Amino acid sequence: MRHGRKTRSKRFDGYKEHIARDLDLLVIVACSVTPANRPEEEGAAPIAEDIQHQGLRVVALHIDRAYVNSPVVDDVIREGGHVFSKPWGQRARSPDLFSKRDFKIDLRAKTITCSPGQVEAFEPGDTVEFDPDECGACPLRTKCTQAASGRGRTVSIAEDEALQSKFRKLQQTGPGRAVLRQRIPVEHALAHIAARKGHSARYIGARRNLFDLRRAAAIQNLESAQRLMQEDA
Ligand code: SF4
């Protein structure tokens, strides 16, 4: 049994279940189980392997943002597929301060510019610190940072900032949000599985619990097929 944390105060024990659902056929095509103390993204690789063994190819991957750092995302993009996810938040530490979205990020030039025009260069994965002297003299400082005297405003640039930027653009338009909502049937399938199996792991060991998850997914698929047949009748 493994122990994981959802937030600092919320702990959970056991295993994490991951599924891939074909959004056209509404069929669960692969599952994986990982110990609760491992990051979600580790659940994606065994699912991708399983999908490959079935001779299927992912052309559009709609994922929870917890899986965005998985190498599977890079593989899908490299093979010409598309990835859709909600972006990570950009909130400032305090709601009264400028958030990351108040800065202009130029991914080609790899520069970040604040509203008065101070420019810093970055590499993906950097935490950029603006020039402390310029921040010290800036009339907007109190709206921008609570950094100690002699320090400048910092902004974190994600390793996958280009991808996050694409996700943020999607979230800013109605059609983009509709694309992101296409993942909802995956959440429905997970909820049905949880209702069927309960929230506690039945077995000790990821392998046995994977068997249990696959069994529940198979029943879920049969129910979906039955529903489709009833709709067509
Ligand atoms: S405090 Fe620094 S980063 Fe913030 S707006 Fe002023 S100069 Fe730009």
Short mmCIF file of N, CA, C and O in Angstrom, two decimals, residues 63-155:
data_model
loop_
_atom_site.label_atom_id
_atom_site.label_comp_id
_atom_site.label_asym_id
_atom_site.label_seq_id
_atom_site.Cartn_x
_atom_site.Cartn_y
_atom_site.Cartn_z
N ILE A 63 -6.05 15.29 -22.42
CA ILE A 63 -5.57 14.77 -21.13
C ILE A 63 -5.76 15.77 -20.00
O ILE A 63 -5.82 16.99 -20.20
N ASP A 64 -5.81 15.21 -18.81
CA ASP A 64 -5.76 16.02 -17.60
C ASP A 64 -4.35 16.64 -17.53
O ASP A 64 -3.38 15.99 -17.94
N ARG A 65 -4.26 17.85 -17.01
CA ARG A 65 -2.95 18.52 -17.04
C ARG A 65 -1.89 17.79 -16.20
O ARG A 65 -0.70 18.01 -16.38
N ALA A 66 -2.33 16.92 -15.30
CA ALA A 66 -1.36 16.18 -14.48
C ALA A 66 -0.50 15.24 -15.34
O ALA A 66 0.54 14.78 -14.90
N TYR A 67 -0.95 14.95 -16.57
CA TYR A 67 -0.21 14.03 -17.44
C TYR A 67 0.65 14.77 -18.48
O TYR A 67 1.33 14.13 -19.27
N VAL A 68 0.60 16.08 -18.46
CA VAL A 68 1.25 16.85 -19.54
C VAL A 68 2.76 16.64 -19.59
O VAL A 68 3.37 16.71 -20.65
N ASN A 69 3.37 16.34 -18.43
CA ASN A 69 4.83 16.15 -18.44
C ASN A 69 5.25 14.76 -18.87
O ASN A 69 6.45 14.45 -18.89
N SER A 70 4.29 13.92 -19.21
CA SER A 70 4.66 12.56 -19.63
C SER A 70 5.36 12.59 -20.99
O SER A 70 4.98 13.36 -21.88
N PRO A 71 6.36 11.73 -21.20
CA PRO A 71 7.00 11.64 -22.53
C PRO A 71 6.01 11.25 -23.62
O PRO A 71 6.27 11.50 -24.80
N VAL A 72 4.88 10.68 -23.23
CA VAL A 72 3.86 10.29 -24.20
C VAL A 72 3.37 11.53 -24.97
O VAL A 72 3.09 11.46 -26.17
N VAL A 73 3.29 12.66 -24.29
CA VAL A 73 2.84 13.90 -24.94
C VAL A 73 3.81 14.27 -26.07
O VAL A 73 3.39 14.57 -27.19
N ASP A 74 5.11 14.20 -25.79
CA ASP A 74 6.11 14.51 -26.83
C ASP A 74 5.99 13.53 -27.98
O ASP A 74 6.11 13.91 -29.15
N ASP A 75 5.77 12.25 -27.65
CA ASP A 75 5.67 11.23 -28.72
C ASP A 75 4.49 11.53 -29.64
O ASP A 75 4.61 11.44 -30.87
N VAL A 76 3.35 11.88 -29.05
CA VAL A 76 2.16 12.15 -29.86
C VAL A 76 2.41 13.35 -30.78
O VAL A 76 2.10 13.32 -31.98
N ILE A 77 3.02 14.40 -30.23
CA ILE A 77 3.29 15.61 -31.04
C ILE A 77 4.30 15.29 -32.14
O ILE A 77 4.12 15.69 -33.29
N ARG A 78 5.35 14.52 -31.77
CA ARG A 78 6.38 14.17 -32.77
C ARG A 78 5.78 13.39 -33.93
O ARG A 78 6.20 13.51 -35.06
N GLU A 79 4.78 12.58 -33.64
CA GLU A 79 4.18 11.76 -34.70
C GLU A 79 3.03 12.48 -35.41
O GLU A 79 2.24 11.87 -36.13
N GLY A 80 2.93 13.79 -35.18
CA GLY A 80 1.95 14.59 -35.92
C GLY A 80 0.58 14.69 -35.26
O GLY A 80 -0.37 15.22 -35.86
N GLY A 81 0.46 14.17 -34.04
CA GLY A 81 -0.82 14.25 -33.33
C GLY A 81 -0.98 15.58 -32.60
O GLY A 81 -0.07 16.42 -32.59
N HIS A 82 -2.15 15.77 -32.00
CA HIS A 82 -2.44 17.01 -31.27
C HIS A 82 -2.75 16.69 -29.81
O HIS A 82 -3.34 15.65 -29.51
N VAL A 83 -2.34 17.59 -28.93
CA VAL A 83 -2.55 17.38 -27.50
C VAL A 83 -3.40 18.54 -26.98
O VAL A 83 -3.15 19.71 -27.32
N PHE A 84 -4.39 18.21 -26.16
CA PHE A 84 -5.28 19.22 -25.59
C PHE A 84 -5.37 19.02 -24.09
O PHE A 84 -5.58 17.90 -23.62
N SER A 85 -5.24 20.11 -23.35
CA SER A 85 -5.31 20.02 -21.89
C SER A 85 -5.60 21.41 -21.34
O SER A 85 -5.34 22.41 -22.02
N LYS A 86 -6.11 21.45 -20.13
CA LYS A 86 -6.19 22.75 -19.46
C LYS A 86 -4.76 23.19 -19.12
O LYS A 86 -3.93 22.34 -18.81
N PRO A 87 -4.48 24.49 -19.16
CA PRO A 87 -3.13 24.94 -18.81
C PRO A 87 -2.95 24.98 -17.29
O PRO A 87 -3.93 24.97 -16.54
N TRP A 88 -1.70 25.03 -16.88
CA TRP A 88 -1.43 25.29 -15.46
C TRP A 88 -1.81 26.73 -15.15
O TRP A 88 -1.76 27.58 -16.03
N GLY A 89 -2.18 26.98 -13.90
CA GLY A 89 -2.62 28.32 -13.49
C GLY A 89 -1.48 29.33 -13.59
O GLY A 89 -0.32 28.97 -13.58
N GLN A 90 -1.87 30.59 -13.67
CA GLN A 90 -0.87 31.66 -13.77
C GLN A 90 -1.05 32.68 -12.67
O GLN A 90 -0.63 33.80 -12.79
N ARG A 91 -1.74 32.25 -11.61
CA ARG A 91 -2.06 33.24 -10.58
C ARG A 91 -0.81 33.72 -9.84
O ARG A 91 0.13 32.95 -9.63
N ALA A 92 -0.82 34.98 -9.45
CA ALA A 92 0.27 35.52 -8.63
C ALA A 92 0.08 35.04 -7.20
O ALA A 92 -0.98 34.54 -6.83
N ARG A 93 1.14 35.15 -6.38
CA ARG A 93 1.03 34.71 -4.99
C ARG A 93 -0.08 35.45 -4.27
O ARG A 93 -0.73 34.93 -3.41
N SER A 94 -0.28 36.70 -4.62
CA SER A 94 -1.37 37.48 -4.04
C SER A 94 -2.27 37.96 -5.18
O SER A 94 -1.77 38.36 -6.23
N PRO A 95 -3.61 37.92 -4.97
CA PRO A 95 -4.50 38.37 -6.05
C PRO A 95 -4.33 39.84 -6.39
O PRO A 95 -4.77 40.30 -7.45
N ASP A 96 -3.69 40.61 -5.50
CA ASP A 96 -3.50 42.04 -5.77
C ASP A 96 -2.28 42.32 -6.65
O ASP A 96 -2.04 43.45 -7.05
N LEU A 97 -1.48 41.28 -6.90
CA LEU A 97 -0.26 41.48 -7.67
C LEU A 97 -0.46 41.08 -9.13
O LEU A 97 -1.34 40.28 -9.45
N PHE A 98 0.37 41.63 -10.01
CA PHE A 98 0.34 41.22 -11.42
C PHE A 98 0.55 39.70 -11.49
O PHE A 98 1.39 39.15 -10.78
N SER A 99 -0.22 39.05 -12.36
CA SER A 99 0.00 37.62 -12.56
C SER A 99 0.89 37.43 -13.79
O SER A 99 1.21 38.41 -14.49
N LYS A 100 1.24 36.21 -14.05
CA LYS A 100 2.12 35.93 -15.20
C LYS A 100 1.50 36.41 -16.50
O LYS A 100 2.20 36.82 -17.42
N ARG A 101 0.15 36.37 -16.54
CA ARG A 101 -0.47 36.77 -17.81
C ARG A 101 -0.35 38.27 -18.05
O ARG A 101 -0.63 38.76 -19.15
N ASP A 102 0.10 39.04 -17.06
CA ASP A 102 0.32 40.48 -17.27
C ASP A 102 1.68 40.76 -17.91
O ASP A 102 2.02 41.92 -18.15
N PHE A 103 2.45 39.69 -18.14
CA PHE A 103 3.76 39.85 -18.79
C PHE A 103 3.65 39.35 -20.22
O PHE A 103 2.89 38.42 -20.51
N LYS A 104 4.43 39.95 -21.11
CA LYS A 104 4.42 39.50 -22.50
C LYS A 104 5.57 38.50 -22.69
O LYS A 104 6.74 38.84 -22.47
N ILE A 105 5.19 37.29 -23.06
CA ILE A 105 6.21 36.25 -23.25
C ILE A 105 6.35 35.98 -24.74
O ILE A 105 5.38 35.63 -25.41
N ASP A 106 7.55 36.19 -25.24
CA ASP A 106 7.83 35.94 -26.66
C ASP A 106 8.63 34.64 -26.73
O ASP A 106 9.82 34.60 -26.38
N LEU A 107 7.95 33.57 -27.17
CA LEU A 107 8.59 32.26 -27.13
C LEU A 107 9.67 32.10 -28.21
O LEU A 107 10.60 31.34 -28.04
N ARG A 108 9.51 32.82 -29.32
CA ARG A 108 10.55 32.74 -30.37
C ARG A 108 11.82 33.43 -29.91
O ARG A 108 12.91 32.89 -30.00
N ALA A 109 11.64 34.66 -29.42
CA ALA A 109 12.82 35.44 -28.99
C ALA A 109 13.30 35.01 -27.61
O ALA A 109 14.38 35.39 -27.18
N LYS A 110 12.47 34.20 -26.91
CA LYS A 110 12.75 33.77 -25.53
C LYS A 110 13.01 34.97 -24.63
O LYS A 110 14.05 35.10 -23.98
N THR A 111 12.04 35.89 -24.67
CA THR A 111 12.12 37.06 -23.79
C THR A 111 10.79 37.24 -23.08
O THR A 111 9.73 36.85 -23.59
N ILE A 112 10.86 37.86 -21.91
CA ILE A 112 9.67 38.21 -21.16
C ILE A 112 9.76 39.70 -20.85
O ILE A 112 10.82 40.20 -20.47
N THR A 113 8.63 40.39 -21.04
CA THR A 113 8.61 41.85 -20.89
C THR A 113 7.50 42.25 -19.93
O THR A 113 6.37 41.76 -20.05
N CYS A 114 7.80 43.10 -18.96
CA CYS A 114 6.76 43.58 -18.05
C CYS A 114 6.12 44.85 -18.64
O CYS A 114 6.62 45.40 -19.63
N SER A 115 5.04 45.32 -18.01
CA SER A 115 4.31 46.42 -18.64
C SER A 115 5.12 47.71 -18.79
O SER A 115 5.00 48.39 -19.81
N PRO A 116 6.02 48.08 -17.87
CA PRO A 116 6.83 49.28 -18.15
C PRO A 116 7.93 49.05 -19.19
O PRO A 116 8.63 49.97 -19.55
N GLY A 117 8.10 47.79 -19.63
CA GLY A 117 9.03 47.55 -20.73
C GLY A 117 10.36 46.94 -20.34
O GLY A 117 11.27 46.86 -21.16
N GLN A 118 10.49 46.48 -19.11
CA GLN A 118 11.75 45.82 -18.74
C GLN A 118 11.76 44.41 -19.37
O GLN A 118 10.77 43.66 -19.25
N VAL A 119 12.85 44.08 -20.05
CA VAL A 119 12.92 42.81 -20.80
C VAL A 119 13.98 41.91 -20.18
O VAL A 119 15.07 42.37 -19.82
N GLU A 120 13.65 40.63 -20.03
CA GLU A 120 14.63 39.64 -19.58
C GLU A 120 14.61 38.47 -20.54
O GLU A 120 13.56 38.11 -21.08
N ALA A 121 15.76 37.86 -20.75
CA ALA A 121 15.84 36.65 -21.58
C ALA A 121 15.59 35.44 -20.70
O ALA A 121 15.78 35.50 -19.48
N PHE A 122 15.12 34.37 -21.30
CA PHE A 122 14.92 33.14 -20.51
C PHE A 122 15.18 31.91 -21.36
O PHE A 122 15.19 31.97 -22.60
N GLU A 123 15.35 30.80 -20.69
CA GLU A 123 15.33 29.48 -21.31
C GLU A 123 14.16 28.74 -20.66
O GLU A 123 13.87 28.98 -19.48
N PRO A 124 13.50 27.84 -21.40
CA PRO A 124 12.40 27.09 -20.79
C PRO A 124 12.86 26.40 -19.50
O PRO A 124 13.96 25.84 -19.44
N GLY A 125 12.01 26.49 -18.49
CA GLY A 125 12.35 25.89 -17.19
C GLY A 125 12.99 26.88 -16.23
O GLY A 125 13.14 26.61 -15.04
N ASP A 126 13.34 28.09 -16.72
CA ASP A 126 13.97 29.10 -15.86
C ASP A 126 12.95 29.76 -14.93
O ASP A 126 11.77 29.86 -15.26
N THR A 127 13.45 30.26 -13.80
CA THR A 127 12.70 31.25 -13.04
C THR A 127 13.42 32.58 -13.28
O THR A 127 14.57 32.75 -12.87
N VAL A 128 12.76 33.46 -14.00
CA VAL A 128 13.38 34.73 -14.39
C VAL A 128 13.27 35.73 -13.25
O VAL A 128 12.20 35.90 -12.68
N GLU A 129 14.37 36.39 -12.94
CA GLU A 129 14.30 37.50 -11.98
C GLU A 129 14.57 38.80 -12.75
O GLU A 129 15.61 38.93 -13.41
N PHE A 130 13.62 39.71 -12.67
CA PHE A 130 13.82 41.02 -13.31
C PHE A 130 14.88 41.80 -12.54
O PHE A 130 15.10 41.56 -11.35
N ASP A 131 15.53 42.71 -13.27
CA ASP A 131 16.64 43.48 -12.68
C ASP A 131 16.22 44.15 -11.37
O ASP A 131 15.31 45.00 -11.37
N PRO A 132 16.84 43.76 -10.25
CA PRO A 132 16.42 44.31 -8.96
C PRO A 132 16.49 45.83 -8.89
O PRO A 132 15.65 46.46 -8.25
N ASP A 133 17.49 46.43 -9.58
CA ASP A 133 17.60 47.90 -9.52
C ASP A 133 16.41 48.56 -10.21
O ASP A 133 15.82 49.51 -9.69
N GLU A 134 16.04 47.99 -11.39
CA GLU A 134 14.89 48.57 -12.12
C GLU A 134 13.60 48.34 -11.34
O GLU A 134 12.74 49.22 -11.27
N CYS A 135 13.46 47.16 -10.76
CA CYS A 135 12.25 46.88 -9.97
C CYS A 135 12.20 47.79 -8.74
O CYS A 135 11.13 48.26 -8.34
N GLY A 136 13.37 48.04 -8.16
CA GLY A 136 13.43 48.90 -6.96
C GLY A 136 12.93 50.30 -7.26
O GLY A 136 12.29 50.94 -6.41
N ALA A 137 13.22 50.79 -8.48
CA ALA A 137 12.84 52.17 -8.84
C ALA A 137 11.50 52.23 -9.54
O ALA A 137 11.04 53.32 -9.91
N CYS A 138 10.86 51.08 -9.74
CA CYS A 138 9.65 51.04 -10.56
C CYS A 138 8.44 51.58 -9.80
O CYS A 138 8.17 51.14 -8.66
N PRO A 139 7.64 52.47 -10.40
CA PRO A 139 6.45 52.99 -9.71
C PRO A 139 5.36 51.92 -9.53
O PRO A 139 4.46 52.09 -8.71
N LEU A 140 5.47 50.81 -10.29
CA LEU A 140 4.46 49.75 -10.19
C LEU A 140 4.87 48.63 -9.23
O LEU A 140 4.18 47.63 -9.13
N ARG A 141 6.00 48.82 -8.56
CA ARG A 141 6.54 47.72 -7.74
C ARG A 141 5.51 47.14 -6.77
O ARG A 141 5.39 45.93 -6.63
N THR A 142 4.76 48.00 -6.09
CA THR A 142 3.83 47.48 -5.07
C THR A 142 2.70 46.64 -5.70
O THR A 142 2.08 45.84 -5.03
N LYS A 143 2.48 46.87 -7.01
CA LYS A 143 1.45 46.06 -7.69
C LYS A 143 2.04 44.79 -8.31
O LYS A 143 1.32 43.96 -8.85
N CYS A 144 3.38 44.69 -8.26
CA CYS A 144 4.04 43.62 -9.01
C CYS A 144 4.70 42.58 -8.11
O CYS A 144 4.64 41.39 -8.41
N THR A 145 5.32 42.99 -7.03
CA THR A 145 6.08 42.02 -6.25
C THR A 145 6.14 42.41 -4.77
O THR A 145 6.09 43.59 -4.41
N GLN A 146 6.24 41.36 -3.94
CA GLN A 146 6.47 41.58 -2.51
C GLN A 146 7.87 41.12 -2.15
O GLN A 146 8.16 40.81 -1.00
N ALA A 147 8.72 41.02 -3.18
CA ALA A 147 10.09 40.56 -2.94
C ALA A 147 10.80 41.52 -1.98
O ALA A 147 10.49 42.71 -1.93
N ALA A 148 11.76 40.95 -1.24
CA ALA A 148 12.52 41.77 -0.30
C ALA A 148 13.28 42.85 -1.06
O ALA A 148 13.57 42.71 -2.25
N SER A 149 13.60 43.91 -0.35
CA SER A 149 14.37 45.00 -0.95
C SER A 149 15.67 44.44 -1.54
O SER A 149 16.33 43.59 -0.95
N GLY A 150 16.00 44.90 -2.73
CA GLY A 150 17.22 44.39 -3.39
C GLY A 150 16.93 43.18 -4.26
O GLY A 150 17.85 42.64 -4.87
N ARG A 151 15.68 42.72 -4.31
CA ARG A 151 15.31 41.60 -5.19
C ARG A 151 14.29 42.09 -6.21
O ARG A 151 13.50 43.00 -5.94
N GLY A 152 14.30 41.46 -7.38
CA GLY A 152 13.35 41.81 -8.43
C GLY A 152 12.20 40.83 -8.49
O GLY A 152 12.22 39.79 -7.84
N ARG A 153 11.20 41.15 -9.29
CA ARG A 153 10.06 40.26 -9.51
C ARG A 153 10.55 38.99 -10.21
O ARG A 153 11.39 39.05 -11.10
N THR A 154 10.02 37.85 -9.77
CA THR A 154 10.37 36.60 -10.45
C THR A 154 9.14 36.04 -11.16
O THR A 154 8.01 36.21 -10.70
N VAL A 155 9.39 35.38 -12.28
CA VAL A 155 8.32 34.70 -13.04
C VAL A 155 8.89 33.35 -13.50
O VAL A 155 9.99 33.29 -14.04
#
